[in-house]
Amino acid sequence: MALFKRKNKKQDHPEQESSSEQLLSDVEELPLTEEDHHSDSELDSFTGEAQSKQKGKRGLFEKFKQGLSKTRNNLSGKINELVHISKKLDDEFWEELEEILIQADVGVNTSLELVERIRQTARKQKISDSSAIMGIIAEEVREMLTHPGSELELREDDNLDGTPAVIMVVGVNGAGKTTSIAKLAHRFKNEHKRVLLAAADTFRAAAIDQLQIWADRVGVELVKHQEGADPGAVVFDALSAAKARKADILIIDTAGRLQNKTNLMKEISKIKKIIEREMPQVPREVLLVLDATTGQNAISQARVFQEATGVSGIILSKLDGTAKGGIILAIASELKIPVKFVGIGEGLDDIKAFDPEVFARALFAE
Ligand SMILES: Nc1nc2c(ncn2[C@@H]2O[C@H](COP(=O)(O)OP(=O)(O)O)[C@@H](O)[C@H]2O)c(=O)[nH]1
Ligand SMILES: [Mg+2]
């Protein structure tokens, strides 16, 4: 799936297989050619995207199903048991269902809302037998998770050219920021985008080293300073480098010290100001990484970051590591911030653009 819609940009980089250093130093020597001006539909057939869409969706489904197996076993397993025991959709059934949802971290309010929706739909469809309920649950979950604007909003204006899109990644320590950045860089690189990373988490040397290791592994360039350097200075340099090297996407890693909200706010708003000053019109995203295994705590973290920095989307990491992936429903209904990506493993391929339909089926379908 093409996440970025850009016009008049190189979409096809024959040099993409070469090393990152070579890739970036080659960039300036490559003039735009006729081939750089494909329309979207031309590109679709060019990449064979249309034909492979169906196959891609199937693969995505299997991947989600595997990544979500703990939550799936927990939720579907328990609901199946309940169906087996209850047969009828009586009050007791609805109460038990609510309990199962709450235990899977769907959150009390969201569980109540979801059960009410399922109940209404069952009534409308005149279903009284519990065995038909799984399909309704899947459908209501899909609906609850469907947010407008869950795709990345980084679209380039027609009159802009040569300005990279900027993604700032925020979240508490250990949430999975650095790993998610590596996965995103890998993903965009596979989409033939030129990616540049910035190590603006300067708090610990280890954080910079970790990002460097990932950058080398993925084959993208990293802009970094010494431990303890001003994160604003790193971002300033990274923006200049992104411009000079004509990067398509700059991804900024940030420190996640939530203990002190004022400092966090200061640091992140300073970074935002620098981006606004240096590149006033570029498409921007602030992606908040939430660790799915932290349960309801993720909701309060999101509120703090939302207030401090403004958040345009969520990356929900470590969904593979929890049986309580129901947290995604609480996030969708309580925060009104779209989940844009989910992390379902530690490997570079283990980040997926969030797809509510695939997600709901992966949790509840046979
Ligand atoms: N199982 C699993 N582990 C993850 C995922 N994302 C991150 N991690 C692990 O979480 C730990 C912390 O990640 P890191 O990126 O360093 O977090 P940061 O402090 O926010 O930068 C690492 O051990 C990662 O391998 C995921 O989607 N699934
Ligand atoms: Mg980190």
Short mmCIF file of C-alpha atoms and ligand atoms in Angstrom, two decimals:
data_model
loop_
_atom_site.label_atom_id
_atom_site.label_comp_id
_atom_site.label_asym_id
_atom_site.label_seq_id
_atom_site.Cartn_x
_atom_site.Cartn_y
_atom_site.Cartn_z
CA MET A 1 0.00 0.00 0.00
CA ALA A 2 1.36 3.40 -0.90
CA LEU A 3 1.26 5.47 2.25
CA PHE A 4 2.68 8.58 0.77
CA LYS A 5 1.20 10.31 -2.20
CA ARG A 6 3.80 12.45 -3.86
CA LYS A 7 3.88 14.12 -7.17
CA ASN A 8 6.88 14.86 -9.36
CA LYS A 9 9.10 12.74 -7.22
CA LYS A 10 11.31 9.85 -8.04
CA GLN A 11 9.31 6.71 -7.39
CA ASP A 12 11.73 4.33 -8.89
CA HIS A 13 15.27 4.23 -7.69
CA PRO A 14 17.36 1.76 -9.61
CA GLU A 15 20.15 2.29 -7.12
CA GLN A 16 18.08 1.21 -4.15
CA GLU A 17 19.88 -2.09 -3.78
CA SER A 18 23.20 -0.36 -3.19
CA SER A 19 24.51 0.64 0.22
CA SER A 20 22.93 3.56 2.01
CA GLU A 21 26.01 5.72 1.80
CA GLN A 22 26.22 5.20 -1.89
CA LEU A 23 22.49 5.74 -2.15
CA LEU A 24 22.63 9.08 -0.44
CA SER A 25 25.72 10.34 -2.19
CA ASP A 26 24.30 9.32 -5.57
CA VAL A 27 21.11 11.23 -5.00
CA GLU A 28 22.20 14.67 -6.06
CA GLU A 29 23.64 13.46 -9.31
CA LEU A 30 20.39 11.94 -10.50
CA PRO A 31 18.32 14.33 -12.60
CA LEU A 32 14.55 13.84 -12.73
CA THR A 33 13.54 11.96 -15.85
CA GLU A 34 10.26 11.43 -17.66
CA GLU A 35 9.84 8.22 -15.73
CA ASP A 36 9.64 10.17 -12.53
CA HIS A 37 6.28 11.58 -13.52
CA HIS A 38 4.05 8.56 -13.26
CA SER A 39 0.46 9.09 -12.28
CA ASP A 40 -0.86 6.98 -9.40
CA SER A 41 -2.66 4.58 -11.72
CA GLU A 42 0.39 4.18 -13.90
CA LEU A 43 2.33 3.44 -10.79
CA ASP A 44 -0.18 0.85 -9.68
CA SER A 45 0.29 -1.19 -12.81
CA PHE A 46 3.96 -0.37 -12.83
CA THR A 47 4.44 -1.99 -9.43
CA GLY A 48 1.82 -4.65 -10.03
CA GLU A 49 0.16 -3.34 -6.89
CA ALA A 50 -3.39 -3.82 -8.10
CA GLN A 51 -2.85 -7.46 -8.95
CA SER A 52 -1.10 -8.28 -5.73
CA LYS A 53 -3.58 -6.43 -3.51
CA GLN A 54 -5.73 -9.48 -2.89
CA LYS A 55 -2.75 -11.66 -2.18
CA GLY A 56 -1.34 -8.94 0.06
CA LYS A 57 -4.50 -8.78 2.12
CA ARG A 58 -4.44 -12.53 2.67
CA GLY A 59 -0.81 -12.38 3.76
CA LEU A 60 -1.62 -9.49 6.06
CA PHE A 61 -4.47 -11.47 7.58
CA GLU A 62 -2.23 -14.46 8.33
CA LYS A 63 0.40 -12.16 9.79
CA PHE A 64 -2.14 -10.39 12.02
CA LYS A 65 -3.64 -13.70 13.07
CA GLN A 66 -0.27 -15.00 14.12
CA GLY A 67 0.75 -11.75 15.83
CA LEU A 68 -2.53 -11.55 17.68
CA SER A 69 -2.68 -15.19 18.71
CA LYS A 70 -2.49 -14.47 22.44
CA THR A 71 -5.36 -12.00 22.36
CA ARG A 72 -7.23 -14.19 19.91
CA ASN A 73 -6.96 -17.24 22.16
CA ASN A 74 -8.02 -15.17 25.12
CA LEU A 75 -10.96 -13.33 23.55
CA SER A 76 -12.29 -15.79 21.00
CA GLY A 77 -11.47 -18.72 23.24
CA LYS A 78 -13.46 -17.36 26.14
CA ILE A 79 -16.35 -16.16 23.99
CA ASN A 80 -16.56 -19.58 22.33
CA GLU A 81 -16.72 -21.20 25.74
CA LEU A 82 -19.45 -18.79 26.76
CA VAL A 83 -21.43 -19.54 23.61
CA HIS A 84 -21.07 -23.22 24.35
CA ILE A 85 -22.44 -22.86 27.85
CA SER A 86 -25.08 -20.19 27.28
CA LYS A 87 -26.86 -21.07 24.05
CA LYS A 88 -29.27 -18.19 24.60
CA LEU A 89 -28.58 -14.47 24.48
CA ASP A 90 -29.94 -13.67 27.93
CA ASP A 91 -28.84 -11.08 30.49
CA GLU A 92 -26.33 -13.46 31.93
CA PHE A 93 -24.73 -13.89 28.51
CA TRP A 94 -24.31 -10.14 28.06
CA GLU A 95 -22.85 -9.73 31.52
CA GLU A 96 -20.35 -12.52 30.92
CA LEU A 97 -19.41 -11.05 27.56
CA GLU A 98 -18.81 -7.69 29.18
CA GLU A 99 -16.60 -9.33 31.77
CA ILE A 100 -14.52 -11.11 29.10
CA LEU A 101 -14.00 -7.82 27.27
CA ILE A 102 -13.00 -5.95 30.41
CA GLN A 103 -10.51 -8.70 31.23
CA ALA A 104 -8.98 -8.31 27.79
CA ASP A 105 -8.34 -4.64 28.60
CA VAL A 106 -11.09 -3.23 26.40
CA GLY A 107 -11.83 -0.86 29.30
CA VAL A 108 -15.04 -0.61 31.30
CA ASN A 109 -16.78 2.14 29.34
CA THR A 110 -15.76 0.77 25.99
CA SER A 111 -16.85 -2.75 26.96
CA LEU A 112 -20.27 -1.43 27.98
CA GLU A 113 -20.58 0.45 24.72
CA LEU A 114 -19.47 -2.50 22.63
CA VAL A 115 -21.83 -4.96 24.33
CA GLU A 116 -24.68 -2.51 23.85
CA ARG A 117 -23.92 -2.24 20.14
CA ILE A 118 -23.69 -6.03 19.76
CA ARG A 119 -26.93 -6.44 21.65
CA GLN A 120 -28.77 -3.92 19.47
CA THR A 121 -27.51 -5.52 16.28
CA ALA A 122 -28.49 -8.99 17.50
CA ARG A 123 -31.94 -7.67 18.31
CA LYS A 124 -32.31 -5.97 14.93
CA GLN A 125 -31.25 -9.12 13.14
CA LYS A 126 -33.59 -11.14 15.38
CA ILE A 127 -30.80 -13.38 16.56
CA SER A 128 -31.46 -15.15 19.83
CA ASP A 129 -29.10 -18.06 19.46
CA SER A 130 -25.62 -17.40 20.80
CA SER A 131 -23.87 -19.37 18.05
CA ALA A 132 -24.34 -16.55 15.52
CA ILE A 133 -22.84 -13.95 17.80
CA MET A 134 -19.19 -14.16 16.74
CA GLY A 135 -19.86 -12.59 13.33
CA ILE A 136 -21.73 -9.72 14.94
CA ILE A 137 -18.94 -9.13 17.43
CA ALA A 138 -16.36 -9.04 14.63
CA GLU A 139 -18.46 -6.57 12.67
CA GLU A 140 -19.04 -4.24 15.64
CA VAL A 141 -15.36 -4.36 16.55
CA ARG A 142 -14.42 -3.46 12.98
CA GLU A 143 -16.82 -0.55 13.06
CA MET A 144 -15.55 0.71 16.39
CA LEU A 145 -11.98 0.61 15.11
CA THR A 146 -12.71 2.38 11.85
CA HIS A 147 -11.46 5.92 12.16
CA PRO A 148 -11.36 8.46 9.42
CA GLY A 149 -7.79 9.46 8.68
CA SER A 150 -6.00 6.37 9.85
CA GLU A 151 -3.56 6.56 6.96
CA LEU A 152 -0.49 8.70 7.19
CA GLU A 153 -1.38 12.24 6.25
CA LEU A 154 1.92 13.09 4.74
CA ARG A 155 0.87 14.34 1.38
CA GLU A 156 2.87 16.80 -0.54
CA ASP A 157 1.31 19.98 -1.77
CA ASP A 158 1.49 20.53 -5.50
CA ASN A 159 3.66 23.59 -5.13
CA LEU A 160 6.13 21.92 -2.79
CA ASP A 161 9.10 20.05 -4.00
CA GLY A 162 12.26 18.74 -2.46
CA THR A 163 10.91 19.04 1.07
CA PRO A 164 10.96 15.87 3.09
CA ALA A 165 8.05 14.71 5.20
CA VAL A 166 8.87 14.67 8.89
CA ILE A 167 7.76 12.07 11.39
CA MET A 168 8.49 12.73 15.04
CA VAL A 169 8.18 9.63 17.21
CA VAL A 170 7.30 10.12 20.87
CA GLY A 171 6.49 7.86 23.81
CA VAL A 172 7.76 6.73 27.21
CA ASN A 173 11.02 4.79 27.61
CA GLY A 174 10.71 1.20 26.57
CA ALA A 175 7.49 1.71 24.63
CA GLY A 176 9.17 0.63 21.41
CA LYS A 177 10.03 3.94 19.74
CA THR A 178 13.46 3.06 18.41
CA THR A 179 12.39 -0.38 17.20
CA SER A 180 9.30 1.09 15.52
CA ILE A 181 11.45 3.73 13.80
CA ALA A 182 13.70 1.00 12.43
CA LYS A 183 10.67 -0.93 11.19
CA LEU A 184 9.17 2.18 9.56
CA ALA A 185 12.49 3.07 7.95
CA HIS A 186 12.67 -0.46 6.55
CA ARG A 187 9.11 -0.24 5.29
CA PHE A 188 9.57 3.12 3.58
CA LYS A 189 12.87 2.04 2.10
CA ASN A 190 11.08 -0.93 0.57
CA GLU A 191 8.64 1.56 -0.92
CA HIS A 192 11.65 3.20 -2.58
CA LYS A 193 11.66 6.21 -0.30
CA ARG A 194 14.86 7.87 0.82
CA VAL A 195 14.83 7.77 4.59
CA LEU A 196 16.93 9.71 7.05
CA LEU A 197 16.89 9.17 10.81
CA ALA A 198 17.68 11.65 13.59
CA ALA A 199 18.88 10.55 17.03
CA ALA A 200 17.21 13.25 19.12
CA ASP A 201 17.06 10.97 22.16
CA THR A 202 20.41 12.24 23.42
CA PHE A 203 19.77 11.36 27.02
CA ARG A 204 21.72 8.09 26.97
CA ALA A 205 24.61 7.11 24.72
CA ALA A 206 23.05 3.66 24.45
CA ALA A 207 19.96 5.12 22.82
CA ILE A 208 22.07 6.71 20.09
CA ASP A 209 24.08 3.51 19.59
CA GLN A 210 20.91 1.44 19.36
CA LEU A 211 19.51 3.66 16.62
CA GLN A 212 22.87 3.54 14.79
CA ILE A 213 22.78 -0.26 14.81
CA TRP A 214 19.28 -0.26 13.36
CA ALA A 215 20.19 2.37 10.77
CA ASP A 216 23.11 0.21 9.61
CA ARG A 217 20.95 -2.88 9.52
CA VAL A 218 18.21 -1.18 7.51
CA GLY A 219 20.69 0.67 5.34
CA VAL A 220 19.66 4.26 6.01
CA GLU A 221 21.62 7.30 7.17
CA LEU A 222 21.51 8.63 10.71
CA VAL A 223 22.19 12.15 11.95
CA LYS A 224 23.53 12.06 15.50
CA HIS A 225 25.42 14.11 18.05
CA GLN A 226 27.14 13.19 21.30
CA GLU A 227 25.30 11.97 24.38
CA GLY A 228 23.82 14.91 26.28
CA ALA A 229 23.71 17.17 23.20
CA ASP A 230 20.78 19.48 22.64
CA PRO A 231 18.06 17.47 20.84
CA GLY A 232 17.04 20.69 19.06
CA ALA A 233 20.53 20.94 17.53
CA VAL A 234 20.31 17.35 16.32
CA VAL A 235 16.97 18.06 14.69
CA PHE A 236 18.31 21.27 13.12
CA ASP A 237 21.21 19.34 11.57
CA ALA A 238 18.94 16.51 10.50
CA LEU A 239 16.61 18.94 8.72
CA SER A 240 19.54 20.50 6.85
CA ALA A 241 20.85 17.06 5.92
CA ALA A 242 17.39 15.95 4.80
CA LYS A 243 17.15 18.97 2.52
CA ALA A 244 20.68 18.64 1.17
CA ARG A 245 20.32 14.93 0.51
CA LYS A 246 16.78 15.28 -0.82
CA ALA A 247 15.42 12.71 1.59
CA ASP A 248 11.75 11.81 1.25
CA ILE A 249 11.19 11.11 4.90
CA LEU A 250 12.96 12.19 8.06
CA ILE A 251 12.11 10.16 11.17
CA ILE A 252 13.06 11.67 14.52
CA ASP A 253 13.67 9.55 17.63
CA THR A 254 12.99 11.41 20.89
CA ALA A 255 13.63 10.81 24.57
CA GLY A 256 10.73 9.55 26.61
CA ARG A 257 11.13 10.90 30.09
CA LEU A 258 7.57 11.15 31.23
CA GLN A 259 8.46 11.72 34.90
CA ASN A 260 8.62 15.40 34.25
CA LYS A 261 5.84 16.59 32.04
CA THR A 262 7.08 20.17 31.88
CA ASN A 263 10.48 19.11 30.59
CA LEU A 264 8.95 16.75 28.11
CA MET A 265 6.67 19.46 26.86
CA LYS A 266 9.53 21.94 26.60
CA GLU A 267 11.80 19.56 24.76
CA ILE A 268 9.23 18.37 22.28
CA SER A 269 7.73 21.78 21.61
CA LYS A 270 11.24 23.09 20.99
CA ILE A 271 11.79 20.37 18.39
CA LYS A 272 8.43 21.18 16.83
CA LYS A 273 9.30 24.87 16.65
CA ILE A 274 12.58 24.15 14.92
CA ILE A 275 10.80 22.01 12.33
CA GLU A 276 8.18 24.72 11.80
CA ARG A 277 10.80 27.41 11.46
CA GLU A 278 13.12 25.48 9.16
CA MET A 279 10.49 23.77 7.06
CA PRO A 280 7.23 25.64 7.52
CA GLN A 281 5.20 23.76 4.96
CA VAL A 282 6.31 20.18 5.10
CA PRO A 283 3.86 17.39 5.88
CA ARG A 284 4.29 16.32 9.46
CA GLU A 285 3.23 13.55 11.79
CA VAL A 286 3.69 13.09 15.51
CA LEU A 287 3.35 9.38 16.13
CA LEU A 288 2.93 8.21 19.71
CA VAL A 289 4.20 4.73 20.49
CA LEU A 290 2.10 2.92 23.08
CA ASP A 291 3.08 -0.47 24.51
CA ALA A 292 0.03 -2.74 24.28
CA THR A 293 1.26 -4.78 27.23
CA THR A 294 0.92 -1.82 29.61
CA GLY A 295 -2.87 -2.07 29.55
CA GLN A 296 -5.02 0.83 30.66
CA ASN A 297 -1.89 2.78 31.55
CA ALA A 298 -1.43 3.33 27.83
CA ILE A 299 -4.56 5.49 27.84
CA SER A 300 -3.25 7.85 30.50
CA GLN A 301 0.14 8.05 28.76
CA ALA A 302 -1.62 9.00 25.54
CA ARG A 303 -3.53 11.77 27.31
CA VAL A 304 -0.32 13.28 28.68
CA PHE A 305 1.42 13.20 25.30
CA GLN A 306 -1.64 14.49 23.52
CA GLU A 307 -1.69 17.47 25.82
CA ALA A 308 2.05 18.03 25.71
CA THR A 309 2.77 17.54 22.03
CA GLY A 310 -0.36 16.96 20.01
CA VAL A 311 -0.43 13.50 18.49
CA SER A 312 -1.51 12.74 14.94
CA GLY A 313 -1.47 8.97 15.20
CA ILE A 314 -0.61 5.99 17.35
CA ILE A 315 1.76 3.11 16.84
CA LEU A 316 0.56 0.33 19.11
CA SER A 317 3.60 -1.84 19.77
CA LYS A 318 3.99 -5.34 21.22
CA LEU A 319 0.50 -6.57 20.37
CA ASP A 320 2.10 -9.97 19.93
CA GLY A 321 3.20 -9.95 23.55
CA THR A 322 -0.18 -9.65 25.20
CA ALA A 323 -3.45 -11.53 25.61
CA LYS A 324 -5.01 -8.17 26.35
CA GLY A 325 -4.92 -6.61 22.91
CA GLY A 326 -8.43 -5.33 23.59
CA ILE A 327 -6.65 -2.15 24.62
CA ILE A 328 -6.83 -1.10 21.00
CA LEU A 329 -10.60 -0.75 21.34
CA ALA A 330 -10.23 1.42 24.42
CA ILE A 331 -7.73 3.57 22.51
CA ALA A 332 -10.02 3.90 19.50
CA SER A 333 -13.13 4.80 21.45
CA GLU A 334 -11.67 6.85 24.30
CA LEU A 335 -8.86 8.78 22.66
CA LYS A 336 -10.12 9.62 19.20
CA ILE A 337 -6.58 9.37 17.86
CA PRO A 338 -6.25 6.94 14.96
CA VAL A 339 -4.06 3.89 15.37
CA LYS A 340 -1.90 4.07 12.25
CA PHE A 341 0.45 1.14 12.80
CA VAL A 342 0.66 -1.89 15.02
CA GLY A 343 3.81 -3.70 16.11
CA ILE A 344 3.51 -7.47 16.19
CA GLY A 345 7.04 -8.65 16.81
CA GLU A 346 10.67 -7.62 17.15
CA GLY A 347 11.69 -8.12 13.51
CA LEU A 348 11.96 -5.42 10.86
CA ASP A 349 8.86 -6.66 9.05
CA ASP A 350 6.78 -6.74 12.20
CA ILE A 351 5.01 -3.43 11.75
CA LYS A 352 1.74 -3.25 9.87
CA ALA A 353 -0.45 -0.41 8.74
CA PHE A 354 -3.51 -0.84 10.88
CA ASP A 355 -6.48 -2.31 9.02
CA PRO A 356 -9.64 -2.59 11.16
CA GLU A 357 -11.25 -5.20 8.95
CA VAL A 358 -8.25 -7.48 8.86
CA PHE A 359 -7.75 -6.91 12.56
CA ALA A 360 -11.34 -7.82 13.50
CA ARG A 361 -11.26 -10.91 11.31
CA ALA A 362 -7.91 -11.97 12.70
CA LEU A 363 -9.35 -11.81 16.20
CA PHE A 364 -12.74 -13.39 15.66
CA ALA A 365 -12.95 -15.26 12.36
CA GLU A 366 -12.39 -18.99 12.12
N1 LIG B 1 7.47 -8.50 21.02
C1 LIG B 1 7.66 -7.24 20.63
N2 LIG B 1 8.64 -6.50 21.18
C2 LIG B 1 8.80 -5.23 20.77
C3 LIG B 1 7.94 -4.64 19.80
N3 LIG B 1 8.34 -3.36 19.63
C4 LIG B 1 9.40 -3.16 20.45
N4 LIG B 1 9.70 -4.29 21.15
C5 LIG B 1 10.75 -4.49 22.15
O1 LIG B 1 10.59 -3.55 23.21
C6 LIG B 1 11.84 -3.20 23.77
C7 LIG B 1 11.98 -1.71 23.89
O2 LIG B 1 11.98 -1.15 22.60
P1 LIG B 1 12.72 0.22 22.23
O3 LIG B 1 12.47 0.44 20.78
O4 LIG B 1 14.12 0.22 22.68
O5 LIG B 1 11.89 1.26 23.09
P2 LIG B 1 12.11 2.84 23.29
O6 LIG B 1 12.76 3.02 24.63
O7 LIG B 1 10.75 3.43 23.27
O8 LIG B 1 12.96 3.33 22.17
C8 LIG B 1 12.89 -3.85 22.86
O9 LIG B 1 13.38 -5.00 23.50
C9 LIG B 1 12.12 -4.21 21.61
O10 LIG B 1 12.65 -5.33 20.94
C10 LIG B 1 6.87 -5.43 19.25
O11 LIG B 1 6.05 -5.02 18.42
N5 LIG B 1 6.78 -6.72 19.71
MG MG B 2 14.77 4.40 22.24
#
